[in-house]
XYZ file of C-alpha atoms in Angstrom:
294
model
C 130.677 46.708 140.873
C 133.945 45.842 139.088
C 133.585 42.227 140.307
C 130.155 41.732 138.645
C 128.137 41.949 141.876
C 124.780 43.600 141.155
C 121.703 44.481 143.234
C 118.397 46.270 142.585
C 117.790 48.994 145.146
C 114.307 50.275 144.331
C 111.429 49.592 141.962
C 108.963 52.390 141.239
C 105.962 52.810 138.973
C 104.305 55.799 137.348
C 100.631 56.244 138.117
C 100.085 57.815 134.679
C 100.271 55.762 131.460
C 103.005 55.910 128.819
C 103.082 59.270 127.041
C 103.453 61.374 130.167
C 107.018 62.299 131.161
C 108.115 60.570 134.364
C 108.908 64.017 135.807
C 105.268 65.017 135.172
C 103.809 61.830 136.627
C 102.915 60.699 140.123
C 105.405 57.977 141.096
C 104.776 55.226 143.651
C 107.421 53.075 145.346
C 107.473 50.143 145.672
C 105.421 49.278 142.568
C 101.891 48.227 143.531
C 100.350 46.770 140.366
C 103.054 44.354 139.151
C 102.607 40.616 139.592
C 105.519 38.634 141.018
C 106.248 37.223 137.550
C 106.274 40.693 135.936
C 108.482 42.121 138.677
C 111.075 39.351 138.389
C 111.012 39.532 134.573
C 111.823 43.265 134.628
C 114.379 42.853 137.436
C 116.241 40.104 135.550
C 116.239 42.211 132.366
C 117.620 45.228 134.256
C 120.526 43.181 135.638
C 121.245 41.692 132.182
C 121.262 45.178 130.605
C 123.657 46.700 133.143
C 126.021 43.707 132.761
C 125.849 43.911 128.957
C 126.875 47.579 128.982
C 129.588 46.925 131.578
C 128.382 49.716 133.854
C 130.204 50.114 137.166
C 128.226 52.295 139.548
C 124.563 53.291 139.562
C 122.068 52.852 136.736
C 118.305 53.238 136.420
C 116.179 51.640 133.730
C 112.672 52.706 132.700
C 110.203 50.330 131.078
C 106.863 50.492 129.310
C 104.880 47.371 130.241
C 101.626 46.322 128.590
C 99.184 45.653 131.482
C 97.265 43.118 129.354
C 100.289 41.021 128.373
C 103.937 40.541 129.301
C 105.119 42.689 126.384
C 107.532 45.402 127.478
C 109.931 47.962 126.021
C 112.998 49.589 127.519
C 112.412 53.345 127.236
C 115.515 54.674 128.910
C 118.792 53.526 130.469
C 120.438 56.198 132.619
C 123.939 55.144 133.640
C 124.207 58.090 136.024
C 122.626 59.650 139.079
C 119.377 61.284 137.934
C 116.208 62.699 139.509
C 114.878 59.132 139.694
C 118.050 58.093 141.541
C 117.564 60.875 144.092
C 113.965 59.743 144.659
C 115.004 56.080 144.976
C 117.716 57.011 147.474
C 115.349 59.072 149.636
C 112.531 56.515 149.396
C 114.670 53.555 150.482
C 117.280 55.225 152.692
C 119.988 53.628 150.525
C 122.916 56.069 149.924
C 123.159 55.611 146.141
C 125.578 58.467 145.414
C 127.927 57.425 148.246
C 127.963 53.772 147.133
C 128.352 54.685 143.424
C 131.413 56.808 144.268
C 132.965 53.889 146.174
C 132.262 51.502 143.278
C 133.981 53.899 140.862
C 137.092 53.562 143.035
C 137.058 49.792 142.509
C 135.706 48.786 145.933
C 133.450 45.693 146.052
C 129.784 45.960 147.102
C 130.172 43.519 150.053
C 133.079 45.633 151.388
C 131.091 48.889 151.567
C 129.335 49.646 154.845
C 125.847 51.153 154.504
C 126.340 54.606 156.037
C 122.622 54.917 156.870
C 122.088 51.669 158.812
C 125.672 51.432 160.064
C 125.296 47.635 160.311
C 124.555 46.124 156.905
C 126.790 46.173 153.847
C 125.878 47.823 150.551
C 125.002 44.465 148.944
C 121.786 44.141 150.995
C 118.721 45.077 148.932
C 116.324 47.430 150.780
C 112.880 46.052 151.639
C 110.074 48.577 152.192
C 107.182 48.078 154.623
C 105.742 51.479 153.701
C 104.544 53.311 150.591
C 106.237 56.349 149.037
C 104.423 58.754 146.688
C 106.082 61.492 144.614
C 103.921 64.251 143.134
C 105.268 66.970 140.794
C 104.785 70.660 141.548
C 103.731 72.943 138.703
C 103.599 76.745 138.674
C 101.905 77.127 135.299
C 99.659 79.917 136.612
C 102.683 82.228 136.840
C 103.347 82.050 133.094
C 101.387 83.600 130.234
C 100.215 81.648 127.177
C 101.365 78.316 128.615
C 99.249 75.196 128.091
C 98.253 73.428 131.323
C 98.203 70.060 129.533
C 100.922 67.632 130.590
C 102.620 65.159 128.267
C 106.017 64.034 127.022
C 107.781 67.340 127.797
C 108.547 68.240 131.403
C 106.944 71.398 132.804
C 107.100 70.744 136.551
C 109.425 72.951 138.601
C 109.836 70.625 141.568
C 108.366 67.669 143.410
C 107.390 66.438 146.859
C 107.738 63.008 148.452
C 105.434 61.598 151.120
C 105.659 58.379 153.134
C 102.761 56.411 154.615
C 101.734 52.917 155.641
C 99.145 52.903 152.850
C 98.968 54.420 149.386
C 95.979 56.549 150.426
C 97.886 58.064 153.351
C 101.039 58.896 151.371
C 98.975 60.191 148.413
C 96.968 62.635 150.529
C 100.054 63.814 152.432
C 101.835 64.524 149.137
C 98.879 66.488 147.723
C 98.888 68.715 150.816
C 102.631 69.311 150.527
C 102.408 70.331 146.856
C 99.974 73.165 147.644
C 99.339 74.564 151.124
C 95.824 75.615 150.030
C 94.783 72.023 149.288
C 93.369 69.775 152.038
C 94.103 66.493 150.253
C 92.275 64.449 147.611
C 89.440 66.972 147.640
C 86.373 66.486 145.371
C 85.351 70.142 145.797
C 88.344 71.787 144.060
C 87.274 71.037 140.469
C 84.090 69.993 138.662
C 83.689 66.591 136.933
C 84.884 66.895 133.348
C 85.539 64.058 130.895
C 87.917 66.148 128.796
C 89.938 66.928 131.938
C 90.249 63.177 132.558
C 91.089 62.193 128.985
C 93.568 65.027 128.340
C 95.622 65.324 131.536
C 96.417 68.710 133.064
C 98.187 69.755 136.251
C 94.777 69.625 138.039
C 93.663 66.206 136.802
C 93.738 64.581 140.246
C 91.058 66.968 141.500
C 88.904 66.432 138.399
C 89.284 62.704 139.128
C 88.204 63.211 142.764
C 85.109 65.154 141.665
C 84.270 62.523 139.032
C 84.477 59.680 141.572
C 82.130 61.586 143.894
C 79.785 62.293 140.963
C 79.358 58.537 140.463
C 81.683 57.640 137.587
C 82.449 53.901 137.625
C 85.999 52.577 137.982
C 85.803 51.042 134.486
C 84.708 54.349 132.933
C 87.483 56.229 134.741
C 89.993 53.629 133.538
C 88.802 54.097 129.924
C 89.268 57.863 130.190
C 92.522 58.059 132.180
C 94.242 54.672 131.645
C 95.269 54.882 135.314
C 95.436 51.344 136.744
C 92.233 50.184 138.440
C 94.164 49.428 141.646
C 94.969 53.119 142.072
C 91.419 54.138 141.116
C 89.990 51.814 143.796
C 92.316 53.361 146.396
C 91.228 56.861 145.352
C 87.591 55.753 145.598
C 88.282 54.597 149.181
C 89.261 58.186 150.041
C 86.183 59.737 148.390
C 83.829 57.153 149.946
C 85.195 58.042 153.366
C 84.900 61.758 152.582
C 81.186 61.195 151.839
C 80.812 59.216 155.082
C 82.337 62.143 157.029
C 79.979 64.557 155.245
C 77.021 62.483 156.467
C 78.333 62.199 160.045
C 77.326 64.677 162.746
C 80.516 66.501 163.791
C 79.611 65.905 167.459
C 79.576 62.128 166.823
C 83.060 61.653 165.400
C 83.935 58.475 167.300
C 87.386 57.039 168.004
C 86.975 54.478 165.194
C 85.873 57.089 162.630
C 88.799 59.392 163.443
C 91.329 56.537 163.518
C 90.231 55.220 160.113
C 90.326 58.763 158.693
C 93.897 59.210 159.903
C 94.958 55.842 158.492
C 93.910 56.902 154.996
C 95.610 60.274 155.221
C 92.924 62.753 156.317
C 94.218 65.848 158.118
C 92.285 67.488 160.980
C 91.428 70.380 158.653
C 90.193 67.983 155.964
C 87.999 66.071 158.443
C 86.607 69.389 159.713
C 85.770 70.570 156.177
C 83.894 67.338 155.407
C 82.077 67.105 158.765
C 81.163 70.845 158.857
C 83.236 71.422 161.980
C 86.365 73.411 162.843
C 89.965 72.215 162.754
C 90.400 73.015 166.462
C 87.273 71.047 167.437
C 88.433 67.995 165.448
C 91.916 68.229 166.968
C 90.474 68.314 170.502
C 88.233 65.303 169.724
C 91.209 63.425 168.265
C 93.420 64.136 171.274
C 90.621 63.102 173.646
C 90.435 59.828 171.686
C 94.214 59.485 172.219
C 94.962 59.384 168.477
C 98.392 60.917 167.976
C 101.148 60.629 165.364
C 103.965 58.210 166.193
């Protein structure tokens, strides 16, 4: 604000490595793979940058961080409300546009009431006890002579945001929202293909799912995709459970099996497809086990 008060509202990280436009990348909030030292280093730099430029209002800063060292570069400084700002606002429940407008009028951060909570002031930094995943939506199939490869130029026409207690849950929810014909992180949509992993396309996540099921190691997948091993391990959790459901008799889906499936984002339809059952049968079993959404 005009009185030099400054807070950080949201930190997010791209699942894809540098070279893929942030609008083309899966984004996770809060960041999952940063150490405490790395997080505080980037946070301190962000506050120093906004003070150096004398920005009053909202600003988002994008970094490239070397995962093997503490070397980092500032890629972008947006001293305005952008797509990233809209995502941060929705992910945290912090009314960024409302607060930025008040700051432009010269009002101090501690004097602005948070219109969402109704109790706290705008100088309280949000703290998330959940995971948010944003996945872009492409419609490349509707266009002729268009490359499906994704990179530094933005081709996505929209995006979805999902919320869950775990990354796996939010990730699978988001995949289902992007395309109503997709059950989740499904290894049966695409075939394993090293070129599809190394040169990302709009369907890379499903090539990745198939490759995990085919037995590719985490280290090999990291070499090909440069997606952080933490995310690859979480994706492997989903595929491992998918295989477990495939090997489980659909009449023996116990309370514990269904509860664990729900906690990592499996839908009734997805469980049914893996266990060779029907969506209705799985739903009845789930309701009999008293497993219901909150």
